[in-house]
Amino acid sequence: MKWSPLFLAIFFFFSCGEGSKEITDNDLKLEIKRMYEHHIQDLKNLDHTSLMRHYANTNDHVLFGDGEYWGNYETVSNIWENFTQNTREILEWKISNEHIHLLSESSASYLMEYYNSRVDSAGDTLNIRGSVSYGLKKIDDDWRIVTTNVSHFPVQ
């Protein structure tokens, strides 16, 4: 059987179109990294409202810190509100040793080390390093933080 050039061209066109619509693991990881870049920018801007858009306001939101259960979404919001109100300026916020593990197209874990230097409302400079692990879920096409486990260590 001979295939006509027109049929082959149409077949090729449609088969290529389907593959280009698939979201790759790299695409999903890039979405997560971009979300967190915005998270850091909202921190630097000391914008509590924008910052909280990165967190899912769900009944099962969980926060652990420094080896203990701290609370839920409301606790996260209160911590960030206190942070933004009692910080004059973020001098530096760096992340390193990032690891994103996709569990599905709509869930992932995101782990990293961080360092920040900031001036508090009293004018004192605080330098903190630590690590944070996030559980992420894609909700309404946006990645949201649903779990957090964070550690903090003062740096002299």
Tab-separated table of C-alpha atoms in Angstrom:
chain	number	residue	atom	x	y	z
A	1	MET	CA	0.000	0.000	0.000
A	2	LYS	CA	1.296	3.425	-0.955
A	3	TRP	CA	0.896	6.346	1.422
A	4	SER	CA	0.114	9.658	-0.214
A	5	PRO	CA	2.354	12.588	0.716
A	6	LEU	CA	-0.723	14.561	1.823
A	7	PHE	CA	-1.820	11.790	4.215
A	8	LEU	CA	1.690	11.526	5.667
A	9	ALA	CA	1.872	15.295	6.157
A	10	ILE	CA	-1.505	15.358	7.937
A	11	PHE	CA	-0.541	12.369	10.106
A	12	PHE	CA	2.783	13.985	11.028
A	13	PHE	CA	1.095	17.316	11.842
A	14	PHE	CA	-1.453	15.791	14.216
A	15	SER	CA	0.965	13.395	15.890
A	16	CYS	CA	3.392	16.234	16.635
A	17	GLY	CA	0.623	18.464	17.973
A	18	GLU	CA	-0.394	15.989	20.662
A	19	GLY	CA	3.133	15.606	22.013
A	20	SER	CA	3.658	19.338	22.318
A	21	LYS	CA	0.655	19.675	24.658
A	22	GLU	CA	2.114	17.325	27.264
A	23	ILE	CA	3.562	18.906	30.354
A	24	THR	CA	6.997	17.544	31.163
A	25	ASP	CA	8.536	17.023	34.583
A	26	ASN	CA	10.886	19.912	33.824
A	27	ASP	CA	7.893	22.175	33.074
A	28	LEU	CA	6.320	21.301	36.424
A	29	LYS	CA	9.584	21.847	38.295
A	30	LEU	CA	9.983	25.221	36.588
A	31	GLU	CA	6.443	26.193	37.667
A	32	ILE	CA	7.348	25.308	41.262
A	33	LYS	CA	10.612	27.265	41.130
A	34	ARG	CA	8.787	30.305	39.725
A	35	MET	CA	6.166	30.093	42.462
A	36	TYR	CA	8.894	30.081	45.078
A	37	GLU	CA	10.742	32.975	43.420
A	38	HIS	CA	7.518	34.959	43.861
A	39	HIS	CA	7.318	33.738	47.475
A	40	ILE	CA	10.796	35.140	48.147
A	41	GLN	CA	9.958	38.414	46.394
A	42	ASP	CA	6.813	38.769	48.504
A	43	LEU	CA	8.980	38.194	51.594
A	44	LYS	CA	11.454	40.851	50.461
A	45	ASN	CA	8.534	43.223	49.867
A	46	LEU	CA	7.185	42.368	53.349
A	47	ASP	CA	3.791	41.782	51.709
A	48	HIS	CA	1.812	39.466	53.980
A	49	THR	CA	-1.272	39.317	51.733
A	50	SER	CA	0.685	38.318	48.615
A	51	LEU	CA	2.844	35.927	50.608
A	52	MET	CA	-0.161	34.006	51.895
A	53	ARG	CA	-1.387	33.362	48.327
A	54	HIS	CA	1.366	30.734	48.122
A	55	TYR	CA	-0.213	28.716	50.953
A	56	ALA	CA	-3.352	26.587	50.658
A	57	ASN	CA	-6.016	27.579	53.155
A	58	THR	CA	-7.151	24.016	53.824
A	59	ASN	CA	-8.263	22.169	56.942
A	60	ASP	CA	-5.346	19.748	56.673
A	61	HIS	CA	-2.588	22.365	56.289
A	62	VAL	CA	0.265	21.361	58.623
A	63	LEU	CA	3.265	23.290	59.959
A	64	PHE	CA	6.178	21.795	61.879
A	65	GLY	CA	9.091	23.911	63.063
A	66	ASP	CA	12.329	23.163	64.844
A	67	GLY	CA	11.265	19.609	65.626
A	68	GLU	CA	7.753	20.355	66.919
A	69	TYR	CA	4.199	20.641	65.629
A	70	TRP	CA	3.425	24.360	65.362
A	71	GLY	CA	-0.036	24.426	63.825
A	72	ASN	CA	-2.074	24.948	60.681
A	73	TYR	CA	-2.753	27.569	58.000
A	74	GLU	CA	-3.802	30.140	60.591
A	75	THR	CA	-0.506	29.607	62.420
A	76	VAL	CA	1.442	30.119	59.179
A	77	SER	CA	-0.481	33.325	58.512
A	78	ASN	CA	0.146	34.627	62.034
A	79	ILE	CA	3.872	33.850	61.822
A	80	TRP	CA	4.263	35.645	58.486
A	81	GLU	CA	2.145	38.582	59.656
A	82	ASN	CA	4.383	38.966	62.720
A	83	PHE	CA	7.474	38.577	60.522
A	84	THR	CA	6.393	41.247	58.013
A	85	GLN	CA	5.285	43.687	60.739
A	86	ASN	CA	8.477	43.289	62.767
A	87	THR	CA	10.962	43.459	59.898
A	88	ARG	CA	12.248	46.763	58.550
A	89	GLU	CA	14.193	45.314	55.657
A	90	ILE	CA	15.321	42.033	54.156
A	91	LEU	CA	19.000	42.460	53.341
A	92	GLU	CA	19.449	39.043	51.761
A	93	TRP	CA	17.423	35.884	51.163
A	94	LYS	CA	19.215	32.987	49.494
A	95	ILE	CA	18.257	29.394	48.883
A	96	SER	CA	20.555	26.510	48.000
A	97	ASN	CA	20.680	22.749	47.639
A	98	GLU	CA	17.145	22.653	46.198
A	99	HIS	CA	15.418	19.336	45.533
A	100	ILE	CA	12.032	19.050	43.847
A	101	HIS	CA	10.429	15.609	43.802
A	102	LEU	CA	7.298	15.269	41.701
A	103	LEU	CA	4.813	12.828	43.163
A	104	SER	CA	2.275	13.455	40.392
A	105	GLU	CA	1.336	16.264	38.012
A	106	SER	CA	-0.408	17.982	40.921
A	107	SER	CA	1.709	17.160	43.985
A	108	ALA	CA	5.372	17.525	44.876
A	109	SER	CA	7.868	17.980	47.662
A	110	TYR	CA	10.325	20.876	47.605
A	111	LEU	CA	13.291	20.861	49.984
A	112	MET	CA	16.082	23.415	50.363
A	113	GLU	CA	18.528	25.169	52.602
A	114	TYR	CA	18.160	28.902	53.129
A	115	TYR	CA	19.973	31.891	54.561
A	116	ASN	CA	18.498	35.279	55.331
A	117	SER	CA	19.774	38.497	56.776
A	118	ARG	CA	17.270	41.095	57.910
A	119	VAL	CA	16.878	44.182	60.051
A	120	ASP	CA	14.125	43.912	62.651
A	121	SER	CA	11.913	46.734	63.915
A	122	ALA	CA	14.397	47.483	66.746
A	123	GLY	CA	17.189	48.007	64.209
A	124	ASP	CA	19.041	44.784	65.018
A	125	THR	CA	20.411	42.656	62.190
A	126	LEU	CA	19.417	38.990	62.343
A	127	ASN	CA	21.189	36.305	60.320
A	128	ILE	CA	19.400	32.964	60.092
A	129	ARG	CA	20.151	29.754	58.249
A	130	GLY	CA	18.161	26.566	58.114
A	131	SER	CA	16.284	24.154	55.938
A	132	VAL	CA	12.689	23.888	54.847
A	133	SER	CA	10.623	21.094	53.321
A	134	TYR	CA	7.361	21.910	51.597
A	135	GLY	CA	4.561	19.655	50.491
A	136	LEU	CA	2.971	21.234	47.426
A	137	LYS	CA	-0.330	20.699	45.692
A	138	LYS	CA	-1.543	22.206	42.426
A	139	ILE	CA	-4.866	23.896	43.122
A	140	ASP	CA	-6.723	25.823	40.390
A	141	ASP	CA	-3.601	25.718	38.161
A	142	ASP	CA	-1.356	27.231	40.857
A	143	TRP	CA	1.139	25.482	43.128
A	144	ARG	CA	0.270	25.974	46.801
A	145	ILE	CA	2.110	24.996	49.961
A	146	VAL	CA	0.077	22.512	52.029
A	147	THR	CA	2.738	21.306	54.497
A	148	THR	CA	5.891	22.890	55.903
A	149	ASN	CA	8.712	21.567	58.064
A	150	VAL	CA	11.248	24.293	58.834
A	151	SER	CA	14.346	24.668	60.995
A	152	HIS	CA	16.058	27.906	62.071
A	153	PHE	CA	19.571	28.516	63.368
A	154	PRO	CA	21.026	31.920	64.260
A	155	VAL	CA	24.313	32.729	62.532
A	156	GLN	CA	26.850	34.997	64.244
